[in-house]
Amino acid sequence: MVCLGNICRSPLAEGILQSKVDADSVFVDSAGTAGYHVGNPPDKRSIAVARKYGLNITHQKCRKFSEQDFTEFDLIYVMDRSNFSDVASLAKNQEEAGKVKLLLSEVELGIKEVPDPYYGGDDGFENVYQMIDRACEAIAKKLN
Ligand code: 4NP
């Protein structure tokens, strides 16, 4: 799960998808395309909305997406088109590039990008939580 900062959207996506799949067979992680917050825990507002729905994401630590992730992961879900081009530009071949997908391409919500809630209010985090949850439900159905 990849977003820009790895403190708002992708930590939620990591926590939500991991909660819906068998931890012995599916490993979910998240990263950011930018390094501004490396080493930090998720944004307080992401922690709060996750907690509201029974998920604890406080143990997560921000890291930057790296080329190595193409080797370690089978699927790379990105939150928006900007993340898509940043990640896809690091792919070494077609196989790696083919792993990159927009998260919302898994569902029909009428939008293709998870909006960045960083500069908005708490309702943005609720909204983002709901759309990520829908997409992760669809992914989990395919993986389980
Ligand atoms: P995220 O949100 O990509 O969902 O983690 C952001 C977090 C931080 C910044 C931008 C977006 N920032 O500019 O610091």
Short mmCIF file of C-alpha atoms and ligand atoms in Angstrom, two decimals:
data_model
loop_
_atom_site.label_atom_id
_atom_site.label_comp_id
_atom_site.label_asym_id
_atom_site.label_seq_id
_atom_site.Cartn_x
_atom_site.Cartn_y
_atom_site.Cartn_z
CA MET A 1 0.00 0.00 0.00
CA VAL A 2 1.62 3.22 -1.14
CA CYS A 3 0.75 6.92 -0.73
CA LEU A 4 2.80 10.10 -0.64
CA GLY A 5 3.68 10.51 3.03
CA ASN A 6 2.96 7.00 4.42
CA ILE A 7 1.32 8.61 7.44
CA CYS A 8 -2.35 9.07 6.43
CA ARG A 9 -3.79 6.83 3.70
CA SER A 10 -1.44 3.88 3.24
CA PRO A 11 -1.11 3.10 6.99
CA LEU A 12 -4.92 2.79 7.04
CA ALA A 13 -4.83 0.58 3.95
CA GLU A 14 -2.15 -1.62 5.52
CA GLY A 15 -4.10 -2.02 8.77
CA ILE A 16 -7.44 -2.58 7.08
CA LEU A 17 -6.26 -5.14 4.52
CA GLN A 18 -4.14 -7.02 7.06
CA SER A 19 -7.19 -7.31 9.32
CA LYS A 20 -9.19 -8.95 6.52
CA VAL A 21 -6.68 -11.59 5.38
CA ASP A 22 -4.94 -14.59 6.90
CA ALA A 23 -1.74 -13.25 8.44
CA ASP A 24 0.04 -16.59 7.90
CA SER A 25 -0.36 -16.40 4.15
CA VAL A 26 -0.63 -12.71 3.27
CA PHE A 27 1.85 -10.04 4.34
CA VAL A 28 0.71 -6.45 3.97
CA ASP A 29 3.01 -3.47 4.33
CA SER A 30 2.93 0.21 3.39
CA ALA A 31 5.35 2.88 2.24
CA GLY A 32 5.45 6.45 0.94
CA THR A 33 6.89 7.85 -2.25
CA ALA A 34 8.29 10.79 -0.25
CA GLY A 35 10.63 10.59 2.72
CA TYR A 36 9.33 13.54 4.80
CA HIS A 37 8.08 11.43 7.70
CA VAL A 38 10.39 8.40 7.68
CA GLY A 39 10.47 6.70 11.09
CA ASN A 40 7.31 8.42 12.32
CA PRO A 41 4.08 6.70 13.41
CA PRO A 42 0.88 7.31 11.41
CA ASP A 43 -0.91 10.68 11.64
CA LYS A 44 -3.02 11.00 14.83
CA ARG A 45 -6.17 11.35 12.73
CA SER A 46 -5.50 8.04 10.94
CA ILE A 47 -4.79 6.38 14.28
CA ALA A 48 -8.09 7.76 15.63
CA VAL A 49 -10.29 6.66 12.74
CA ALA A 50 -8.67 3.21 12.75
CA ARG A 51 -9.28 2.91 16.48
CA LYS A 52 -12.93 3.90 15.94
CA TYR A 53 -13.30 0.75 13.80
CA GLY A 54 -11.31 -1.50 16.15
CA LEU A 55 -7.92 -1.39 14.44
CA ASN A 56 -4.64 -0.52 16.12
CA ILE A 57 -2.13 0.97 13.68
CA THR A 58 0.07 2.72 16.25
CA HIS A 59 2.97 0.25 15.81
CA GLN A 60 3.47 1.23 12.15
CA LYS A 61 6.57 3.23 11.19
CA CYS A 62 6.79 5.36 8.09
CA ARG A 63 9.23 4.21 5.41
CA LYS A 64 9.99 5.23 1.86
CA PHE A 65 9.06 3.01 -1.09
CA SER A 66 12.13 1.40 -2.63
CA GLU A 67 12.94 -0.51 -5.81
CA GLN A 68 13.44 -3.58 -3.63
CA ASP A 69 9.69 -3.57 -2.94
CA PHE A 70 9.09 -4.73 -6.52
CA THR A 71 10.94 -7.94 -5.67
CA GLU A 72 9.35 -8.47 -2.28
CA PHE A 73 5.70 -7.82 -3.12
CA ASP A 74 3.32 -9.38 -5.62
CA LEU A 75 0.90 -6.46 -5.67
CA ILE A 76 1.53 -2.76 -5.15
CA TYR A 77 -1.58 -0.67 -4.54
CA VAL A 78 -1.27 3.09 -4.84
CA MET A 79 -3.75 5.71 -3.64
CA ASP A 80 -3.66 8.21 -6.50
CA ARG A 81 -2.29 8.78 -9.99
CA SER A 82 0.65 10.78 -8.74
CA ASN A 83 1.70 7.82 -6.56
CA PHE A 84 1.14 5.62 -9.61
CA SER A 85 3.59 7.51 -11.80
CA ASP A 86 6.16 7.87 -8.99
CA VAL A 87 6.11 4.13 -8.27
CA ALA A 88 5.83 2.98 -11.89
CA SER A 89 8.83 5.13 -12.84
CA LEU A 90 10.98 2.97 -10.52
CA ALA A 91 9.96 -0.29 -12.20
CA LYS A 92 12.81 -2.04 -14.04
CA ASN A 93 10.64 -4.02 -16.44
CA GLN A 94 7.08 -4.76 -17.54
CA GLU A 95 6.61 -7.42 -14.90
CA GLU A 96 7.38 -4.97 -12.11
CA ALA A 97 5.31 -2.20 -13.68
CA GLY A 98 2.40 -4.64 -13.96
CA LYS A 99 2.29 -5.03 -10.17
CA VAL A 100 1.23 -1.40 -9.68
CA LYS A 101 -2.52 -0.76 -9.41
CA LEU A 102 -4.76 2.04 -8.20
CA LEU A 103 -6.41 0.80 -5.00
CA LEU A 104 -9.84 2.02 -6.09
CA SER A 105 -9.59 0.08 -9.36
CA GLU A 106 -10.80 -2.85 -7.22
CA VAL A 107 -14.22 -1.25 -6.63
CA GLU A 108 -16.84 0.81 -8.44
CA LEU A 109 -17.10 3.93 -6.28
CA GLY A 110 -17.29 6.47 -9.08
CA ILE A 111 -13.80 7.78 -8.25
CA LYS A 112 -10.41 6.31 -9.02
CA GLU A 113 -8.21 8.08 -6.45
CA VAL A 114 -8.17 8.10 -2.65
CA PRO A 115 -7.99 11.83 -1.87
CA ASP A 116 -5.17 13.09 0.31
CA PRO A 117 -6.76 14.00 3.69
CA TYR A 118 -3.59 15.54 5.19
CA TYR A 119 -4.59 19.21 4.92
CA GLY A 120 -8.30 18.72 5.67
CA GLY A 121 -10.45 17.93 8.70
CA ASP A 122 -11.39 14.71 10.46
CA ASP A 123 -14.28 14.00 8.07
CA GLY A 124 -11.69 13.54 5.32
CA PHE A 125 -10.18 10.69 7.30
CA GLU A 126 -13.58 9.06 7.81
CA ASN A 127 -14.29 9.34 4.09
CA VAL A 128 -10.90 7.90 3.17
CA TYR A 129 -11.35 5.08 5.70
CA GLN A 130 -14.65 4.07 4.11
CA MET A 131 -13.33 3.96 0.55
CA ILE A 132 -10.17 2.08 1.55
CA ASP A 133 -12.29 -0.37 3.52
CA ARG A 134 -14.47 -1.11 0.49
CA ALA A 135 -11.46 -1.69 -1.73
CA CYS A 136 -9.73 -3.90 0.85
CA GLU A 137 -12.87 -5.97 1.25
CA ALA A 138 -12.79 -6.68 -2.49
CA ILE A 139 -9.06 -7.51 -2.43
CA ALA A 140 -9.46 -9.78 0.60
CA LYS A 141 -12.23 -11.71 -1.18
CA LYS A 142 -9.83 -12.43 -4.01
CA LEU A 143 -6.91 -13.36 -1.73
CA ASN A 144 -8.73 -15.48 0.87
P1 4NP B 1 -0.50 10.58 2.87
O1 4NP B 1 -0.77 12.11 3.25
O2 4NP B 1 0.19 10.59 1.53
O3 4NP B 1 -1.87 9.99 2.79
O4 4NP B 1 0.35 10.00 3.98
C1 4NP B 1 0.26 13.07 3.33
C2 4NP B 1 1.02 13.16 4.45
C3 4NP B 1 1.99 14.14 4.54
C4 4NP B 1 2.19 15.02 3.50
C5 4NP B 1 1.42 14.90 2.35
C6 4NP B 1 0.45 13.92 2.27
N1 4NP B 1 3.16 16.04 3.61
O5 4NP B 1 3.25 16.85 2.68
O6 4NP B 1 3.89 16.09 4.61
#
